[in-house]
Short mmCIF file of C-alpha atoms in Angstrom, two decimals:
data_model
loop_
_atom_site.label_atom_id
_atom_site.label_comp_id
_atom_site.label_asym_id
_atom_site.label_seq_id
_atom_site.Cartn_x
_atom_site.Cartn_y
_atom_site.Cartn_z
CA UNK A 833 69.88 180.70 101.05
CA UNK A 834 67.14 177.85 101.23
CA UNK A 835 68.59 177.79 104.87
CA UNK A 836 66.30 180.63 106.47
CA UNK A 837 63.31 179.08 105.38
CA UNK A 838 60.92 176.65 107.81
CA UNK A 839 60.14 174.29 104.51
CA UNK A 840 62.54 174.80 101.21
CA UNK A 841 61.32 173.04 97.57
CA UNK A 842 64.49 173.43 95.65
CA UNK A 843 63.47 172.24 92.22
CA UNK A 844 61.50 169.32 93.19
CA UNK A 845 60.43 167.18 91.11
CA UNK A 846 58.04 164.09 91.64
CA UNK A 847 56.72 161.35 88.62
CA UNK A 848 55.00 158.03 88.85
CA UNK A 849 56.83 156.08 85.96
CA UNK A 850 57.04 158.52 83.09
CA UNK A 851 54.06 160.80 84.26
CA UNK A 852 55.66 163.97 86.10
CA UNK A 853 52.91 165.31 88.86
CA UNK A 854 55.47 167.82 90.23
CA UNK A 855 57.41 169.95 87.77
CA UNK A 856 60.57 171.99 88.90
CA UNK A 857 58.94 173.62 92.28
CA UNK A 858 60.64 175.90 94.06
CA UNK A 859 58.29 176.72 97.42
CA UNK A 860 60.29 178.78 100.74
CA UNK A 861 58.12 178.71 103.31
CA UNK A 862 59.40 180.66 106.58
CA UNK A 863 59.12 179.21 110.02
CA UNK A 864 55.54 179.88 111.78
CA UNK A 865 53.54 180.82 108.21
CA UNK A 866 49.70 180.25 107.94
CA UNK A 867 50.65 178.93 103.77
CA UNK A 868 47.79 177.49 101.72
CA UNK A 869 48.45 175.14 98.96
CA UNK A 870 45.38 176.04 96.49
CA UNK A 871 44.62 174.25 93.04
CA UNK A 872 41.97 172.05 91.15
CA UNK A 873 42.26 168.42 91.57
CA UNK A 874 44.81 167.14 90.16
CA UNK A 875 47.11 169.61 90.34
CA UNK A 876 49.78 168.68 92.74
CA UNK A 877 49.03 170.27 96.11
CA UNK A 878 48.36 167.21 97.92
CA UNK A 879 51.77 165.19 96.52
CA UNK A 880 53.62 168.67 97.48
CA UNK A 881 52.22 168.39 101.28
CA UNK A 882 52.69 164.45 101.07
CA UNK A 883 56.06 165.32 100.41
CA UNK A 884 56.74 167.19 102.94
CA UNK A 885 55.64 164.55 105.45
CA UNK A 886 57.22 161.97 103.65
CA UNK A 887 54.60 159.87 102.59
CA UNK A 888 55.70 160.68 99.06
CA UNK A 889 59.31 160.04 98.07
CA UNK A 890 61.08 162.63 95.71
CA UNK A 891 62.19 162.05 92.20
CA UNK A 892 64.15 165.06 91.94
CA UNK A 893 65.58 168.11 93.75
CA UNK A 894 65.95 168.73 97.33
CA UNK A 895 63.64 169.22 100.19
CA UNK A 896 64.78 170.78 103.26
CA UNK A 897 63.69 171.51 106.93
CA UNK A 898 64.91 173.61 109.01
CA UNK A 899 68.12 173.57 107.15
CA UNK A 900 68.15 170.24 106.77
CA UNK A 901 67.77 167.69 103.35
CA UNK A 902 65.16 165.46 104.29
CA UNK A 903 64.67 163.72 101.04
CA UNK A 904 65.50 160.28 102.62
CA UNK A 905 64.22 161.03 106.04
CA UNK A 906 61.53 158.81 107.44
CA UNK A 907 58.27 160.75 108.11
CA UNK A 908 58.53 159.90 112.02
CA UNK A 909 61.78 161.95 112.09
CA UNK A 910 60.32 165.06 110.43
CA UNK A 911 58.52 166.38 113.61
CA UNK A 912 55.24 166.58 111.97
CA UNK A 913 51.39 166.27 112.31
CA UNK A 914 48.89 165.36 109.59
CA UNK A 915 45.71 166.31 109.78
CA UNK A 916 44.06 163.94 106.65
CA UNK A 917 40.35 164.54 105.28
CA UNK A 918 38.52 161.49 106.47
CA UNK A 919 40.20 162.03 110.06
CA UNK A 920 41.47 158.70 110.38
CA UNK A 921 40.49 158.12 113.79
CA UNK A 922 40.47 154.73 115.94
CA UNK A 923 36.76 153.69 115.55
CA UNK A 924 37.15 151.74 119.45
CA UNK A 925 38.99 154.18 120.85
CA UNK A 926 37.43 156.98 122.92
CA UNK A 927 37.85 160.26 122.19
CA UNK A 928 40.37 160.61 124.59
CA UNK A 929 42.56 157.50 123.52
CA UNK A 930 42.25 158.41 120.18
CA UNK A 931 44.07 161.68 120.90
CA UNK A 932 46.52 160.44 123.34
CA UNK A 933 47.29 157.83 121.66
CA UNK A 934 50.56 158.88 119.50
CA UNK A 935 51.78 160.16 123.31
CA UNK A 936 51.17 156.69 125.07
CA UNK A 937 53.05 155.14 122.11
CA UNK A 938 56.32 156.98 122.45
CA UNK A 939 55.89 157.11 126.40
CA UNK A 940 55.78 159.92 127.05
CA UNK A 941 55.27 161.83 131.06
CA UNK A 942 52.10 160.90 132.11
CA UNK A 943 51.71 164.39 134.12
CA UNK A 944 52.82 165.82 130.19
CA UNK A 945 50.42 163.89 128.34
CA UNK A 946 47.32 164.44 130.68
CA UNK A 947 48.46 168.63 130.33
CA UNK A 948 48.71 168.71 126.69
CA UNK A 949 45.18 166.83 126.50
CA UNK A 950 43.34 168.93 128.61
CA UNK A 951 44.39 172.32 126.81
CA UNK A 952 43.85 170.52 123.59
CA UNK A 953 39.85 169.48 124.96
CA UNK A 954 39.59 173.07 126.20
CA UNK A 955 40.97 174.62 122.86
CA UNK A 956 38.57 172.83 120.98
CA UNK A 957 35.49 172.41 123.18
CA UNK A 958 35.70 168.72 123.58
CA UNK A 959 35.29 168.09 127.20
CA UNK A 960 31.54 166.83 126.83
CA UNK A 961 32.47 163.76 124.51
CA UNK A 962 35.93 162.67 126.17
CA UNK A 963 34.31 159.33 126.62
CA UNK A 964 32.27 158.81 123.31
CA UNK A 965 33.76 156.70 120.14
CA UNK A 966 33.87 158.23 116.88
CA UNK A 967 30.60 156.77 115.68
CA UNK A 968 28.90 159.23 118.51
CA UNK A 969 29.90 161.87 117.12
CA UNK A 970 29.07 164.22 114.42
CA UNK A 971 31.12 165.27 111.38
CA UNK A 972 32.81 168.42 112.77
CA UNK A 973 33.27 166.74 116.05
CA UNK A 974 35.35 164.04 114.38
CA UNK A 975 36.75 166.88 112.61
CA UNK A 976 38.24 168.49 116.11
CA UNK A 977 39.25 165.12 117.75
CA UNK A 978 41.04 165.04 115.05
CA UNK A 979 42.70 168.49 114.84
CA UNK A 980 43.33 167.78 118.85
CA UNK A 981 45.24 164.59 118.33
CA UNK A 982 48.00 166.80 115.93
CA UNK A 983 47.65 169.64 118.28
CA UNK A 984 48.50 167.28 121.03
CA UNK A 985 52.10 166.11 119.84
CA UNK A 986 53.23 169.99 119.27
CA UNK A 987 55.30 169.50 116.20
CA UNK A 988 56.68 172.09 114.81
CA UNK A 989 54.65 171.34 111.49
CA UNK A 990 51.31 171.05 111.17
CA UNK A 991 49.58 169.68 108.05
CA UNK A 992 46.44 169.37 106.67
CA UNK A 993 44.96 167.73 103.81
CA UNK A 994 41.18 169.37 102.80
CA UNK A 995 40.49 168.31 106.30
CA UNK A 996 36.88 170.60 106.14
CA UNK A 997 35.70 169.00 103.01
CA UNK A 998 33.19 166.85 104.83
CA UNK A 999 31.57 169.51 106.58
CA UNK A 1000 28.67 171.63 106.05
CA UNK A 1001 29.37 175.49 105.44
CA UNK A 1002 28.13 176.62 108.44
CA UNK A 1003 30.51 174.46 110.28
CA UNK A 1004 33.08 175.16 107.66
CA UNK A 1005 33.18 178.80 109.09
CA UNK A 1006 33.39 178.31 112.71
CA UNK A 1007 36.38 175.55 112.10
CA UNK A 1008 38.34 178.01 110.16
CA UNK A 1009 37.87 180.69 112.72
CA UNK A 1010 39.22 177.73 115.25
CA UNK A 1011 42.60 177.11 112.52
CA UNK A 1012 43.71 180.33 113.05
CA UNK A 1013 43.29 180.53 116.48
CA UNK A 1014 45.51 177.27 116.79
CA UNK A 1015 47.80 178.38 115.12
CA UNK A 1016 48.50 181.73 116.56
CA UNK A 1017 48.34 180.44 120.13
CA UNK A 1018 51.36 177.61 118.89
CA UNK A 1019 52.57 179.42 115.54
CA UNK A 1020 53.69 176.27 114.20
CA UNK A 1021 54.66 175.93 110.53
CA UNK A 1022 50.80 175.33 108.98
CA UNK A 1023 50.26 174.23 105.66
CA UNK A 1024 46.82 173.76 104.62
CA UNK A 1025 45.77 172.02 101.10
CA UNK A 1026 42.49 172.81 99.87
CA UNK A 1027 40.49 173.18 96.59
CA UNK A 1028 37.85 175.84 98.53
CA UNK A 1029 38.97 179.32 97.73
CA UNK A 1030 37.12 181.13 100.37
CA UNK A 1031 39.22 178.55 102.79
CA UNK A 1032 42.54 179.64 101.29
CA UNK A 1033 41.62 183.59 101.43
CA UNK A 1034 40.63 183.33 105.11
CA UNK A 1035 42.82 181.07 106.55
CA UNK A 1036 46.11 181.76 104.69
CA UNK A 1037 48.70 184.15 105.15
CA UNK A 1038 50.16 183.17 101.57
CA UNK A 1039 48.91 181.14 99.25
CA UNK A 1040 50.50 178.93 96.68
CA UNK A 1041 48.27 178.54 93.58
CA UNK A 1042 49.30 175.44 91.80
CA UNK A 1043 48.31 173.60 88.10
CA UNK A 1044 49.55 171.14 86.56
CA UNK A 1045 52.20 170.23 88.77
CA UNK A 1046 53.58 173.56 88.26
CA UNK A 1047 53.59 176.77 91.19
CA UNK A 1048 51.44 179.79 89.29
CA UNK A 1049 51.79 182.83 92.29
CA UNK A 1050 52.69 182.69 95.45
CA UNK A 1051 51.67 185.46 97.28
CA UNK A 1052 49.06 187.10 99.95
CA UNK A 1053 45.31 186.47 99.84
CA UNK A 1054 45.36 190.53 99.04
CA UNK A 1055 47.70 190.50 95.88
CA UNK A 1056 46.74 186.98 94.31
CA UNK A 1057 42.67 187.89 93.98
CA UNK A 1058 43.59 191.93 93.30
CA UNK A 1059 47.08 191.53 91.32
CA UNK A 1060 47.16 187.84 89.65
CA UNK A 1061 50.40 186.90 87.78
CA UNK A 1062 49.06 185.39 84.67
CA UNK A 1063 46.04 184.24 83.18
CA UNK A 1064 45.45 181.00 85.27
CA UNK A 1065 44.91 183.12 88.92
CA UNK A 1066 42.57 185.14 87.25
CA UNK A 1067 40.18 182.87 85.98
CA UNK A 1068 40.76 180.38 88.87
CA UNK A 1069 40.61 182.92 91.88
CA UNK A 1070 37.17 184.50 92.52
CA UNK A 1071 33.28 183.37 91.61
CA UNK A 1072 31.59 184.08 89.33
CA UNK A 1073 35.53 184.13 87.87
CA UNK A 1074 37.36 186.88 86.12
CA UNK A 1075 35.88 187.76 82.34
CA UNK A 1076 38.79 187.73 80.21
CA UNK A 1077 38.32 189.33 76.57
CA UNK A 1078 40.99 189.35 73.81
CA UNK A 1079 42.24 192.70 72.93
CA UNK A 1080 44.57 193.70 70.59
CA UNK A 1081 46.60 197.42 71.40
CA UNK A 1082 46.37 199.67 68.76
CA UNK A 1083 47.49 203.49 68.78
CA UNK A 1084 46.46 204.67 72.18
CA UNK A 1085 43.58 201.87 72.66
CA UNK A 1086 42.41 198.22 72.93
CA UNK A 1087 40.45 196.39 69.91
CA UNK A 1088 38.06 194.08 72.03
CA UNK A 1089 34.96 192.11 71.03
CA UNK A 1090 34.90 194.29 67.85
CA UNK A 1091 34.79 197.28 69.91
CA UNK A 1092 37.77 200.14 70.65
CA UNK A 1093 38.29 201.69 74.07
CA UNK A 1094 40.49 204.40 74.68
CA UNK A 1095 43.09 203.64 77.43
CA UNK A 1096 44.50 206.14 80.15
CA UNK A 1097 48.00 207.00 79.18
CA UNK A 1098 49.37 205.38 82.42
CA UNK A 1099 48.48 202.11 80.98
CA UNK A 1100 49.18 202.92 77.57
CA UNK A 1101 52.81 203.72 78.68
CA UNK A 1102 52.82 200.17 80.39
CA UNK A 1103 51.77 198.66 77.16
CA UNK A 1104 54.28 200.46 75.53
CA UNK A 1105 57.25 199.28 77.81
CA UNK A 1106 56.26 195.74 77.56
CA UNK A 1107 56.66 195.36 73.85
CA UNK A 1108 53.62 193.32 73.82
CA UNK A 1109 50.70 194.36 71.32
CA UNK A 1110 48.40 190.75 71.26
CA UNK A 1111 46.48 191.37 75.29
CA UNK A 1112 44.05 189.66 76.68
CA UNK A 1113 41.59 191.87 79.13
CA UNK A 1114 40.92 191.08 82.61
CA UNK A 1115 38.19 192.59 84.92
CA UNK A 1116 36.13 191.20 87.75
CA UNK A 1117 32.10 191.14 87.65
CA UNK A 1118 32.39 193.19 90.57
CA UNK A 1119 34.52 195.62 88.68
CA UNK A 1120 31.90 196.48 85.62
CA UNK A 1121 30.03 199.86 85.99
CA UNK A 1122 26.28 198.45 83.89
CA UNK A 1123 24.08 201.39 82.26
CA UNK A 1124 21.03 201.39 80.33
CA UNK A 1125 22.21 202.41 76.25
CA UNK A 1126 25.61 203.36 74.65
CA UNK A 1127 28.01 205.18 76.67
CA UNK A 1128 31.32 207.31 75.58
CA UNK A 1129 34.53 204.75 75.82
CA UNK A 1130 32.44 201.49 76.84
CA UNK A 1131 31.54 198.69 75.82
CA UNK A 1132 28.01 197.79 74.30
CA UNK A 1133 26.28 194.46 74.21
CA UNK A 1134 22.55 192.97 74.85
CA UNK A 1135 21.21 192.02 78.38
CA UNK A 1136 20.32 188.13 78.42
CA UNK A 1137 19.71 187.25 81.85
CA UNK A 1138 19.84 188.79 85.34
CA UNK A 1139 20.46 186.00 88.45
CA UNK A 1140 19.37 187.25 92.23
CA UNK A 1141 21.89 186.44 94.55
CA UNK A 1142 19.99 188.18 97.40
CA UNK A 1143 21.92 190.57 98.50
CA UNK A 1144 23.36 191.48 94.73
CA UNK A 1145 22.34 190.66 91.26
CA UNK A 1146 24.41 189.12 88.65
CA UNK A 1147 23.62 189.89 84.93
CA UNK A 1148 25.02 188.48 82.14
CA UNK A 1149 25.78 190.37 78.94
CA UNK A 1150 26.27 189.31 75.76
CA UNK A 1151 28.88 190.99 73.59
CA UNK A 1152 29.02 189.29 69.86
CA UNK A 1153 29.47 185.67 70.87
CA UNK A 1154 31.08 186.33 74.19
CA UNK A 1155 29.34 186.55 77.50
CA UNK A 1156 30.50 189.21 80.51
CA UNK A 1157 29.35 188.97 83.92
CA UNK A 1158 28.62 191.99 85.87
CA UNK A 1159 27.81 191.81 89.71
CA UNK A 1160 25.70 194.55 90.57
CA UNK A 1161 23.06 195.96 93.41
CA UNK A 1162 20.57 196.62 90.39
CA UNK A 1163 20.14 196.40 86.62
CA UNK A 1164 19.18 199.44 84.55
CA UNK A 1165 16.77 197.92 81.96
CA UNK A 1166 15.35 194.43 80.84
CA UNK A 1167 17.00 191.76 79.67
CA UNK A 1168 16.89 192.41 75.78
CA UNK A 1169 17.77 195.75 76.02
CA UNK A 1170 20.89 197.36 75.23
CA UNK A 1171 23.44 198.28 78.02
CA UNK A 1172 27.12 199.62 77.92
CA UNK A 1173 29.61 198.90 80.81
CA UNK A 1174 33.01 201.17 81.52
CA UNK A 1175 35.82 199.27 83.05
CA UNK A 1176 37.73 200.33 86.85
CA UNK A 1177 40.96 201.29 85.21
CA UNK A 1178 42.65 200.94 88.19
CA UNK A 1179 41.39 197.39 88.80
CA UNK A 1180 41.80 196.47 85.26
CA UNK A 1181 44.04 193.71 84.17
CA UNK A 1182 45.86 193.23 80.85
CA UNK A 1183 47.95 189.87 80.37
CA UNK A 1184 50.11 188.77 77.38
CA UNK A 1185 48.09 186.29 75.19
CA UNK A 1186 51.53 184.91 74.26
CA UNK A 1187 53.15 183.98 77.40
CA UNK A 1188 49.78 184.28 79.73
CA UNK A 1189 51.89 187.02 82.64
CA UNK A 1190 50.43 189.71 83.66
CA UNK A 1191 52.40 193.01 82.07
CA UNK A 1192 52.03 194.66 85.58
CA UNK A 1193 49.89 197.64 86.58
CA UNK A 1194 51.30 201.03 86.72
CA UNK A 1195 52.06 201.69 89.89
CA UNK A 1196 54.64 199.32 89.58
CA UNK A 1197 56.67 200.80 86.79
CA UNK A 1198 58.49 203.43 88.59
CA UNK A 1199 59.99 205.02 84.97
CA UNK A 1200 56.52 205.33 83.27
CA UNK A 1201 56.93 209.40 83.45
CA UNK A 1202 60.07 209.00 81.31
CA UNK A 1203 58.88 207.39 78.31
CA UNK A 1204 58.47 208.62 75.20
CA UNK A 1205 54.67 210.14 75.09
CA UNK A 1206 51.82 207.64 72.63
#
């Protein structure tokens, strides 16, 4: 069924000698997806798009294009355009030569060429510096030259490796703004490797969270901050990052931090249905409800230190010898002091501690009103 898909990964593998950087990936991507490939370093994303042009050979599996097995195929036959993170550009070549270049070489229509290179200078606001060379210009300049030379040869996949990594966030914000634009006015195939998760929730329509080599979720901005799969999303996706507390379920509650908390029965049931009994507790800072003293059903602990963000605060709680975050618009007493926090229940996260996944959320278990009552 790989067949439907723009880009198919049909347990690819990829290893330099005996070290395996790519471990049994299976990736559909369909035709004209926005699809970020998100990770720390190291963990595979840039080998996967590599791949894909065929810079990077493949160990083992299949990759297909349109249909097609491309494992063998030469990256000039693949119909691509790589957008790489230093640019790459022609340093004495003009602006315009360096993005009509890849036309000239395959001779293509002059009357073509000079259309395609005006829309791409008026896409990308480069008119004023057709004529400079690359040391002229500034960093996010470079950056759209650069952009406008793939743009230029209309393949029907784009790619691009961290290509915003250079600049500054200010001008990280107005070239993302100009990536999505791009794309819906060609709605190419767009897959876009970066490390920068605001990047990835802005820019992608899906994104593919990798480690170690290995896909973790692959799913919508929405779903992989607000429903991760296993342990891994959480912690990676979202700063300050998830706090995740062990908790052991134990007749209608959670044992966590040497505390009990009584759970809802909707996620009791859950608990119940999974089989599993050895959690781990996931909630965001953003998610914590902070009060002054001990509360009914939460969780106490001692204030240590409140950071102003400017616009929110972010305290940090100490709970025996763990520490929660809780992102807040104010703090309700000193730092010393006592405070209790309640969790969201529904934007509360439980995860097996054995296998890492995510047991679900209730919503999702459409026979919870069936089982046997806790």
């Amino acid at each position: 069924m790989t067949e439907q898909y723009s880009i198919a990964f049909d347990h690819v593998e990829k290893a330099y000698q005996k070290t395996r950087v790519i471990e049994d990936l299976n990736l559909f991507i369909p035709e004209g997806e926005r699809l970020i490939l998100l990770g720390p370093s190291g963990c595979g994303k840039s080998t996967t798009l590599r791949m894909i042009a065929g810079l990077e050979s493949i160990t083992g599996g299949e990759l297909r294009m349109n249909g097609r097995r491309v494992n063998e195929v030469p990256s000039g036959k693949r119909d691509v355009s790589m957008v790489f993170q230093n640019y790459a550009l022609y340093p004495h070549m003009t602006v315009r030569d360096n993005i009509t270049y890849a036309l000239r070489v395959h001779r293509m229509d002059r009357a073509e060429m000079e259309k395609r290179y005006q829309k791409a200078l008026e896409i990308l606001n480069l008119e004023p510096y057709a004529q400079r060379k690359p040391r002229e210009l500034s960093g996010g300049q470079r950056q759209r030259v650069a952009l406008a030379r793939a743009l230029v040869k209309q393949s029907r996949f784009l790619l691009l490796d961290e290509p915003l990594s250079n600049l500054d966030a200010q001008l990280r914000g107005q070239a993302r703004k100009e990536l999505v634009r791009i794309h819906e006015l060609y709605h190419q195939t767009f897959v876009y490797v970066t490390h920068d998760q605001v990047e990835a929730m802005t820019v992608g329509q899906r994104i593919a969270l990798m480690d170690g080599g290995r896909l973790q979720m692959i799913d919508t901005p929405y779903h992989v901050y607000n429903r991760p799969a296993n342990l891994f999303t959480a912690r990676f996706i979202g700063s300050p990052a998830t706090n995740i507390m062990d908790a052991d379920w134990n007749r209608g509650g959670l044992e966590l931090l040497g505390q009990r908390v009584e759970l809802p029965e909707c996620w009791n049931r859950l608990v119940c249905a999974s089989g599993e009994t050895e959690l781990c507790l996931g909630i965001r800072p953003e998610h914590i409800c902070l009060k002054a003293g001990p509360q009914e059903n939460a969780v106490c602990g001692v204030l240590q230190y409140v950071e102003d963000y400017g616009n929110k605060l972010g305290a940090y709680v100490a709970v025996g010898d763990q520490e929660i975050v809780c992102i807040c618009q104010s703090v309700p007493c000193a730092p010393g002091e006592t405070v209790s926090f309640t969790l969201d229940w529904e934007r509360m996260h439980l995860f097996s501690r054995a296998t890492t996944c995510s047991l679900g959320y209730p919503e999702e278990l459409p026979v919870w009103k069936e089982l046997p009552a806790v």
